[in-house]
Short mmCIF file of C-alpha atoms in Angstrom, two decimals:
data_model
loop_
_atom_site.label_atom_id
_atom_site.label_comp_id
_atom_site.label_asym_id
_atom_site.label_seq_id
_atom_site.Cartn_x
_atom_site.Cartn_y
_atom_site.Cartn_z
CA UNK A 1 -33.44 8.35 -16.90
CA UNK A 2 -32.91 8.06 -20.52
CA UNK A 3 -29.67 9.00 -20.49
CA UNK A 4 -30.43 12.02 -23.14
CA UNK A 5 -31.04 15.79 -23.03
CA UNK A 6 -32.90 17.30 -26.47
CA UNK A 7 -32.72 21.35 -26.91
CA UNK A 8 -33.56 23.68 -29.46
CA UNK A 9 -30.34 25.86 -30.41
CA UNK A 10 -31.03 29.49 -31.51
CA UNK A 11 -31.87 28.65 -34.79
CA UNK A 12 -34.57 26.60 -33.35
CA UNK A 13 -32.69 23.36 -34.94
CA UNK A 14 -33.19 20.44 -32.19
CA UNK A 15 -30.00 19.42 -31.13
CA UNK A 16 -29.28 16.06 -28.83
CA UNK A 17 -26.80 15.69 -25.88
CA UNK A 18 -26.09 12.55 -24.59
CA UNK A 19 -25.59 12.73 -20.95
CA UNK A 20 -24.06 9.86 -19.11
CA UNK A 21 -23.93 7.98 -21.88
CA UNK A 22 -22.08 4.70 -21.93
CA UNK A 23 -19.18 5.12 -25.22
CA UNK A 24 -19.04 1.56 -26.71
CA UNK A 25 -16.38 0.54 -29.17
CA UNK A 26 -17.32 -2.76 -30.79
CA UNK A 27 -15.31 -5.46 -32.01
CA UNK A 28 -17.51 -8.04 -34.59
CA UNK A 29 -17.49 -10.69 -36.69
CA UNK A 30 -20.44 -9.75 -38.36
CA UNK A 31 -22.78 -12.87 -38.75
CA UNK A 32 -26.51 -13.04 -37.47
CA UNK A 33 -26.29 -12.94 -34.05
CA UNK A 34 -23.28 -9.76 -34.56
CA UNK A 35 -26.22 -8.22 -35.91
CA UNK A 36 -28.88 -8.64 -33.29
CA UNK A 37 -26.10 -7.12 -30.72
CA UNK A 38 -25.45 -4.17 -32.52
CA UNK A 39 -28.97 -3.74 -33.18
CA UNK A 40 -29.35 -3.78 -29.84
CA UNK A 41 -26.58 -0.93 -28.82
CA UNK A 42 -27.84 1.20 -31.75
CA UNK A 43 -31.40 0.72 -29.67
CA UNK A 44 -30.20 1.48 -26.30
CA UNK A 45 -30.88 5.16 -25.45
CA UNK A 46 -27.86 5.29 -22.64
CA UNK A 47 -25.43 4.23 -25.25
CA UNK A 48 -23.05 5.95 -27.86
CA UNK A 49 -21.22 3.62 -29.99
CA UNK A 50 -17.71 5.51 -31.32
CA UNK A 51 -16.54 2.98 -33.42
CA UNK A 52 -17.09 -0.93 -34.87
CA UNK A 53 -14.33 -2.79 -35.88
CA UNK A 54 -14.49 -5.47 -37.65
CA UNK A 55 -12.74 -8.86 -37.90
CA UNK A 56 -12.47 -12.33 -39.69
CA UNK A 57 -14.77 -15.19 -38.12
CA UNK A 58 -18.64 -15.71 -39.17
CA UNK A 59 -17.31 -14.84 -42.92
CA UNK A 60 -14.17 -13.30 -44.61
CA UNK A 61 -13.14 -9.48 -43.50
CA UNK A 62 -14.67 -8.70 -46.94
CA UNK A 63 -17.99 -9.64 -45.99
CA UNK A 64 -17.81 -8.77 -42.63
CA UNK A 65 -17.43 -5.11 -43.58
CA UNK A 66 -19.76 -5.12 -45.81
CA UNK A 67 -22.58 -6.73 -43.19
CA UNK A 68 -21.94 -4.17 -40.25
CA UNK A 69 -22.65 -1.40 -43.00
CA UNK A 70 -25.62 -2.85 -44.40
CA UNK A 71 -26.69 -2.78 -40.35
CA UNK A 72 -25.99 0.01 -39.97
CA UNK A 73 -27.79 1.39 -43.21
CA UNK A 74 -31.05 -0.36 -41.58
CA UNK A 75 -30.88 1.39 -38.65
CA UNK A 76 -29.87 4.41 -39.98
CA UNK A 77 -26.67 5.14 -38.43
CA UNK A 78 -24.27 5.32 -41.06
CA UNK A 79 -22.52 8.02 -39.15
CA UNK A 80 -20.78 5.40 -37.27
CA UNK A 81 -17.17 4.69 -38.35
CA UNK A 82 -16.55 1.05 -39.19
CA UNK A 83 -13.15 -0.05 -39.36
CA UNK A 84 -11.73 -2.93 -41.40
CA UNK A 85 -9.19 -5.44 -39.24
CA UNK A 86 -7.52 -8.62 -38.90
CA UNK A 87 -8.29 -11.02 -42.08
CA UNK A 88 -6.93 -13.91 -40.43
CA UNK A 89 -6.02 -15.53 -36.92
CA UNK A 90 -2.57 -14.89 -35.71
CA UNK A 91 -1.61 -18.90 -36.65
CA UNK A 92 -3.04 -21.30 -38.38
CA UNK A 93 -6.30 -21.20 -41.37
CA UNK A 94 -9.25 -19.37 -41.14
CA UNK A 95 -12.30 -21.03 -40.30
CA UNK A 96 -15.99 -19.59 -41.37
CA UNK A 97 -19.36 -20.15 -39.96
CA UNK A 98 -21.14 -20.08 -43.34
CA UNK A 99 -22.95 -23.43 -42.64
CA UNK A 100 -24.94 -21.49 -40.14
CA UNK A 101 -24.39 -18.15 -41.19
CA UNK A 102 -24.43 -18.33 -44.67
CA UNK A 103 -21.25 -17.93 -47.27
CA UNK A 104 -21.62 -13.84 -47.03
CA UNK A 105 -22.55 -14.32 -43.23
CA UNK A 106 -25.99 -12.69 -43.04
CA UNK A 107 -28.29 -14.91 -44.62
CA UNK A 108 -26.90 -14.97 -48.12
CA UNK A 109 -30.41 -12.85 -48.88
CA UNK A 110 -30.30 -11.98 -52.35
CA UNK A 111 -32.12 -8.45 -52.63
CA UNK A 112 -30.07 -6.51 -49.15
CA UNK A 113 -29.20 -3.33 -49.87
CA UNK A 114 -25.50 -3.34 -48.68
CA UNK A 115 -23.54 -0.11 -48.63
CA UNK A 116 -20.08 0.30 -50.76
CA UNK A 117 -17.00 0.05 -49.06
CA UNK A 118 -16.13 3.50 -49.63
CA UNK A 119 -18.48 3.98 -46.76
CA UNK A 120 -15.69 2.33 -44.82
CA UNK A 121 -13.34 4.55 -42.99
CA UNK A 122 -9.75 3.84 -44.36
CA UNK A 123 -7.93 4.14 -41.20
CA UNK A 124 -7.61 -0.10 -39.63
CA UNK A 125 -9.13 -1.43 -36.61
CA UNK A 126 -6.40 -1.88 -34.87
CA UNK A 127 -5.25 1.80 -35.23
CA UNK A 128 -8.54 2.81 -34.18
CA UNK A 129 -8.70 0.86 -31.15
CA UNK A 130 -5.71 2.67 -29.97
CA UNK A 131 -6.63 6.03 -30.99
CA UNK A 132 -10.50 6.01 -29.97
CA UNK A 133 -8.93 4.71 -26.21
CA UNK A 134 -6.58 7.53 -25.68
CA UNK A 135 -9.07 10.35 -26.98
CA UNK A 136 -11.55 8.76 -24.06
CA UNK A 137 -9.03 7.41 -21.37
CA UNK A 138 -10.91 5.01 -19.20
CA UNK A 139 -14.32 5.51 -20.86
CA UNK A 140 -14.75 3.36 -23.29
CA UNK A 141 -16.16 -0.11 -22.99
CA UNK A 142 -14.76 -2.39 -25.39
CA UNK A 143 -17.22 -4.61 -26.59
CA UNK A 144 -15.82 -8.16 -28.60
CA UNK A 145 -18.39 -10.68 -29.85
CA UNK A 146 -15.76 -12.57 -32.94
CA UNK A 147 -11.99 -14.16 -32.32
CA UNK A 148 -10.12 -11.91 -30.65
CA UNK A 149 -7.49 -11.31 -33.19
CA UNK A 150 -7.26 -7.81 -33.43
CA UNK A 151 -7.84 -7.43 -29.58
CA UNK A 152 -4.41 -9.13 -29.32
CA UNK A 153 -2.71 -7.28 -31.83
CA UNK A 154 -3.72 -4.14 -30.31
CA UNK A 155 -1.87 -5.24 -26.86
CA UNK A 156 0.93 -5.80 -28.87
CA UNK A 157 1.05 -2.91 -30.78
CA UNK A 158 0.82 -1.02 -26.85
CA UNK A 159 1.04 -2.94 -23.92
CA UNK A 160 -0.52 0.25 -21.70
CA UNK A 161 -4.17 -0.18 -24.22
CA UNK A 162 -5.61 -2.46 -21.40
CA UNK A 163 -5.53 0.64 -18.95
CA UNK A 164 -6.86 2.73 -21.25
CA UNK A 165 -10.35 1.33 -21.46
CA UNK A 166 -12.55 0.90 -19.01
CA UNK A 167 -13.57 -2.28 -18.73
CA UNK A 168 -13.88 -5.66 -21.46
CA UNK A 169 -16.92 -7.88 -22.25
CA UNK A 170 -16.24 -10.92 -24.58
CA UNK A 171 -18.53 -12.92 -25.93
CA UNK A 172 -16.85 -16.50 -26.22
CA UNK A 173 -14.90 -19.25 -24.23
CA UNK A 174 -16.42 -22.29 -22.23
CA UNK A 175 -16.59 -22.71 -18.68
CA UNK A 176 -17.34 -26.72 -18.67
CA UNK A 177 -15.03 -28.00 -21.76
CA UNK A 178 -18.03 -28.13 -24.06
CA UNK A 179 -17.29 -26.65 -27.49
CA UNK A 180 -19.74 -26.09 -30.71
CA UNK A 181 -16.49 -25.74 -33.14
CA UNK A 182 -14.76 -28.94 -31.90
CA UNK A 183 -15.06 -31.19 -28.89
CA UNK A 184 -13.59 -28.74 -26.81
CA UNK A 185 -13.88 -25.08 -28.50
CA UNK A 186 -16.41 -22.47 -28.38
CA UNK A 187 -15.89 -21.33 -31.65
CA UNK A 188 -14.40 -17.29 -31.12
CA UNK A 189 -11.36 -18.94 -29.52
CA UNK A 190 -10.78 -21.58 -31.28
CA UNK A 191 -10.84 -19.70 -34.57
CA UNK A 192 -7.59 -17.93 -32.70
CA UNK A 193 -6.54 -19.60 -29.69
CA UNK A 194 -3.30 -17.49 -29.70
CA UNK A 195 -5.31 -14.60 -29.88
CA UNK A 196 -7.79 -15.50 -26.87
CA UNK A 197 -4.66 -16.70 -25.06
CA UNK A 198 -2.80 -13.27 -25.43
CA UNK A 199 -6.21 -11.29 -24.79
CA UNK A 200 -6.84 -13.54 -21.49
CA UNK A 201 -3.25 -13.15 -20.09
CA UNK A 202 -2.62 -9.89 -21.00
CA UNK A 203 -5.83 -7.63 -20.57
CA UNK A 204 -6.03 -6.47 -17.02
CA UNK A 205 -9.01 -4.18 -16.91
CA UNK A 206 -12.19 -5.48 -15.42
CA UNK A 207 -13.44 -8.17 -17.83
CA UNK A 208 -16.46 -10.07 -18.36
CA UNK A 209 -17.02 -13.12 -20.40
CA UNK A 210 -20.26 -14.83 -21.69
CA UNK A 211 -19.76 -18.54 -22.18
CA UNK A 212 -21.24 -20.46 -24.38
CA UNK A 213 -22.11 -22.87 -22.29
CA UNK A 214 -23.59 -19.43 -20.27
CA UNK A 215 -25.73 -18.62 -23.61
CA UNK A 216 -27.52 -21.94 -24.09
CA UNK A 217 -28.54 -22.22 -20.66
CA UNK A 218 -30.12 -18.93 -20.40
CA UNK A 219 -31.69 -19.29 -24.10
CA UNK A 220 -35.11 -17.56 -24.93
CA UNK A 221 -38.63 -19.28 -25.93
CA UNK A 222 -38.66 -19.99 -29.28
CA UNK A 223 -42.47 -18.95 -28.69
CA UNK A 224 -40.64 -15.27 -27.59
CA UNK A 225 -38.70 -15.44 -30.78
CA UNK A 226 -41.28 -16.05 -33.49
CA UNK A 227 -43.35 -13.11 -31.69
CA UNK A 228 -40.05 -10.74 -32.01
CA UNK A 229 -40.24 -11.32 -35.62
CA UNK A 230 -43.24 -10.52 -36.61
CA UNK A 231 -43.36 -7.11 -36.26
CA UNK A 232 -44.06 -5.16 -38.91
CA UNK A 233 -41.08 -2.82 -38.98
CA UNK A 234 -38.02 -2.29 -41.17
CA UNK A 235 -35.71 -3.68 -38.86
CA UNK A 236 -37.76 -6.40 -37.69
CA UNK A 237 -38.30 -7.30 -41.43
CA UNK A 238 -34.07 -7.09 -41.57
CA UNK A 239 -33.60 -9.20 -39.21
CA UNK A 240 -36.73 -12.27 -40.58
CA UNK A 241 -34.69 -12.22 -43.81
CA UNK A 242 -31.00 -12.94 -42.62
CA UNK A 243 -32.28 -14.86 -40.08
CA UNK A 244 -34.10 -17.39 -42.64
CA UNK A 245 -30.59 -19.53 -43.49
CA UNK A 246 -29.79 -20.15 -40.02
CA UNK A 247 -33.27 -20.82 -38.67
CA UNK A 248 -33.45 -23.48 -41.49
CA UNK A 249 -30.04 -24.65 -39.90
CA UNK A 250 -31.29 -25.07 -36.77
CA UNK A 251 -34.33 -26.85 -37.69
CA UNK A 252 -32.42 -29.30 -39.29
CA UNK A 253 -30.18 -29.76 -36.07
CA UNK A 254 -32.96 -30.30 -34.03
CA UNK A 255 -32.80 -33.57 -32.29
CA UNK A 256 -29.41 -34.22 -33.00
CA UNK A 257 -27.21 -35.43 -30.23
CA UNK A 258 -25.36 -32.42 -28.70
CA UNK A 259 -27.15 -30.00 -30.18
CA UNK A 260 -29.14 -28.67 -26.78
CA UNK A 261 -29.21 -24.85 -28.40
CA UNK A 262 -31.79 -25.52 -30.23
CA UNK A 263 -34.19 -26.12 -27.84
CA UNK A 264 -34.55 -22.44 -27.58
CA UNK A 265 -33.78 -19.21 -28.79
CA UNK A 266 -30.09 -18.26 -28.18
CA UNK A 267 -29.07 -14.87 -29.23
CA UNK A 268 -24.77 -15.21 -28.55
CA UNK A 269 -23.78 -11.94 -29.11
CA UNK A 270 -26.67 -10.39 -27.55
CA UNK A 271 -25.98 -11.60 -24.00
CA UNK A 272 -22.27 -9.91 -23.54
CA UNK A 273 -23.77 -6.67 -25.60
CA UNK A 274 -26.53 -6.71 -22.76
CA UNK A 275 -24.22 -7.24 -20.06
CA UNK A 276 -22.70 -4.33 -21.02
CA UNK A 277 -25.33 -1.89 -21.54
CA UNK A 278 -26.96 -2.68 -18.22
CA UNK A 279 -25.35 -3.51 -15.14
CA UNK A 280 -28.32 -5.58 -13.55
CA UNK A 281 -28.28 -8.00 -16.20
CA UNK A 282 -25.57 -10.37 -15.06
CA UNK A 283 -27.35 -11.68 -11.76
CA UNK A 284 -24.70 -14.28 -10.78
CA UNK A 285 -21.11 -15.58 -12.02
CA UNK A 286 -17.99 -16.99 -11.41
CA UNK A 287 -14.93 -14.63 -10.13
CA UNK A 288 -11.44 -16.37 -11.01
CA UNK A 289 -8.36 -16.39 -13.36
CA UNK A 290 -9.00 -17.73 -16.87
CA UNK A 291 -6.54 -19.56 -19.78
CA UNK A 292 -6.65 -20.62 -22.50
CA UNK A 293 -4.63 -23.81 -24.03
CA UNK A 294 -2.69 -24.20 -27.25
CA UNK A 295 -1.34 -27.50 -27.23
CA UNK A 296 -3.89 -29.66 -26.09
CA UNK A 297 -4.83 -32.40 -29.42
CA UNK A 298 -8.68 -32.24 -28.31
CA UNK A 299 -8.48 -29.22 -25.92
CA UNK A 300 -6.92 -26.31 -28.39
CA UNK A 301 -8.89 -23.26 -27.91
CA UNK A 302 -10.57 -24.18 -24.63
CA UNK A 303 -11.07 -21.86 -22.55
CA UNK A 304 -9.34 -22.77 -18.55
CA UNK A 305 -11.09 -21.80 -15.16
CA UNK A 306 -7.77 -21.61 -12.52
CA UNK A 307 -10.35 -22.85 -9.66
CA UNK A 308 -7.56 -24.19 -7.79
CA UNK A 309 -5.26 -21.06 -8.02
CA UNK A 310 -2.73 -22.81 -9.61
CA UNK A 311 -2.16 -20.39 -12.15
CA UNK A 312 -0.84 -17.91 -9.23
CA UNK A 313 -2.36 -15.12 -11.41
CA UNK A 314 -3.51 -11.59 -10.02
CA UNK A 315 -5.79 -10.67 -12.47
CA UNK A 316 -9.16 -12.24 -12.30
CA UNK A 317 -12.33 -12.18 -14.38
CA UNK A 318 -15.95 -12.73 -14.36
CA UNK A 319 -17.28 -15.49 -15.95
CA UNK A 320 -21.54 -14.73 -16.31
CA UNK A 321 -23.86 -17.79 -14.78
CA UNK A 322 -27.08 -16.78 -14.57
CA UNK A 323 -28.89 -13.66 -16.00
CA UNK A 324 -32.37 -11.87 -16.31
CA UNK A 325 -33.87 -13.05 -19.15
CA UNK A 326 -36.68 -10.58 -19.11
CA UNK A 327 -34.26 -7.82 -19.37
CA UNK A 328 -32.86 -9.11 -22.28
CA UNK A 329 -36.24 -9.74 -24.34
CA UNK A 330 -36.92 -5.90 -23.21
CA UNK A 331 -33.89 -5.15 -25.30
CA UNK A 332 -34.16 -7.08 -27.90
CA UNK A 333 -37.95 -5.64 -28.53
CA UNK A 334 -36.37 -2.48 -28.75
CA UNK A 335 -33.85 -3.49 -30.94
CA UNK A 336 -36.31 -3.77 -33.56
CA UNK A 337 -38.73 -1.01 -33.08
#
């Protein structure tokens, strides 16, 4: 079932209902892989996204704005509201991804047709979060793929927000202390470990989290990956162009020590984004309390599995193991149809 109804009104205008549709609110970063994911929502025909809110990470807020528009503009859905947020972590400096990303954070492609910002709605993220969860009380799935700054500030701003939603899927955190920011830090939390901290001990809604350790070792075929761009569409052209800076990253980090991503294909943001759409995706995982720590001189921002209990915490989350790959290719195809 695809999740829509089509009619023709009495004017004979077709009109679309979305029955049982799944109402998304999406919290990005917007870099590369931010893009894939929502490209991937905006493609899923059981999905309505009410809102994306954006938030420093890949690139400055500035940019990040102005990158979720200019997806949006590709796939046509300007309709969406995008909401500006956080600029900064809670503590400490910001810390950018443009080495991989690029300095705007898609590509730094010269001829993209980006939107203004008066496209952006003036109201912040923050506020939106809020309002967007009490106008659909335990029906929205909230969606967060960058640090989780504006997450936290949202719990602060009300503490009842958590109940509000219906469930959380992040997209960041390690499950085996191996970080791709520093020795220890995936790279969401560490750009705000007092963010992921508050998020993680304050969010008690069902909650999912895709690792990065989780993401590498469920990567694509690069041979899957050179075949999804080279369709001939307009989103599939898109996504060749600000995908050119990082795949020249990549290359060059191939054969490095450490650097086991790049033995495949490994689309971050798409995997919580497809946990979330489908159910059946997720096909194994851990079920436990999570952490994070602050303090630690190597271990900042890493994210802690209480195993042993010894957090005497109620809430519990699930951290994704294993997944069906094959559903996520599907999706990604149709991203870019």
């Amino acid at each position: 079932m695809s999740g829509r109804w089509v009619f023709s009104d009495i004017r004979g205008e077709g009109q679309e209902i979305r029955a049982m549709a799944k109402k998304l609110l999406v919290d990005v970063d917007c870099g590369v892989d931010d893009a894939q994911a929502l490209m991937l929502a905006l493609a899923a025909p059981n999905v309505e996204v009410l809102g994306i809110t954006c938030c420093h990470g890949n690139s400055t807020i500035e940019n990040v704005c102005r990158n979720v528009l200019c997806v949006l503009k590709c796939c046509n859905r300007l309709e969406i509201p995008v909401f500006c947020g956080a600029s900064r972590p809670l503590l400490g400096k910001n810390i950018h991804a443009s080495e991989y990303h690029g300095v705007d954070g898609l590509g730094d492609v010269p001829d993209l047709d980006f939107p203004g910002v008066e496209a952006l709605s003036k109201e912040h993220a923050v506020l939106a979060m809020l309002r967007i969860a009490s106008e659909h009380p335990g029906q929205v799935t909230l969606v967060a793929t960058g640090p989780l700054t504006n997450l936290a500030l949202a719990l602060n701003m009300d503490p009842t927000f958590p109940q509000k939603i219906k469930s959380l899927f992040i997209m960041g955190g390690n499950m085996e202390s191996r970080g791709n920011l520093t020795a220890c830090g995936e790279f969401n939390f560490a750009c705000d470990p007092e963010a992921a901290y508050i998020v993680l001990n304050g969010f008690d809604c069902p909650t999912q989290i895709s690792t990065w350790e989780f993401t590498y070792k469920n990567m694509l075929p690069w041979t899957f990956y050179n075949e999804w761009l080279s369709k001939n569409t307009q989103k599939a052209n898109f996504m060749r162009k600000i995908s050119a800076h990082s795949d020249a990253y990549t290359e060059r980090c191939t054969g490095k020590s450490g650097q086991v991503w790049t033995e495949g294909f490994v689309p971050c943001d798409s995997y919580a984004m497809a946990a979330a759409i489908d159910e059946s995706f997720v096909t194994d995982f851990i079920h436990c309390a999570v952490s994070v720590e602050l303090n630690g001189t190597l271990t900042r921002g890493m994210m802690i599995l209480d195993l042993q209990e010894t957090l005497k915490k109620k809430h519990k989350v699930f951290i994704m193991t294993k997944c069906d790959t094959e559903k996520l290719k599907c999706l990604l195809k149709e991203a870019l149809k």
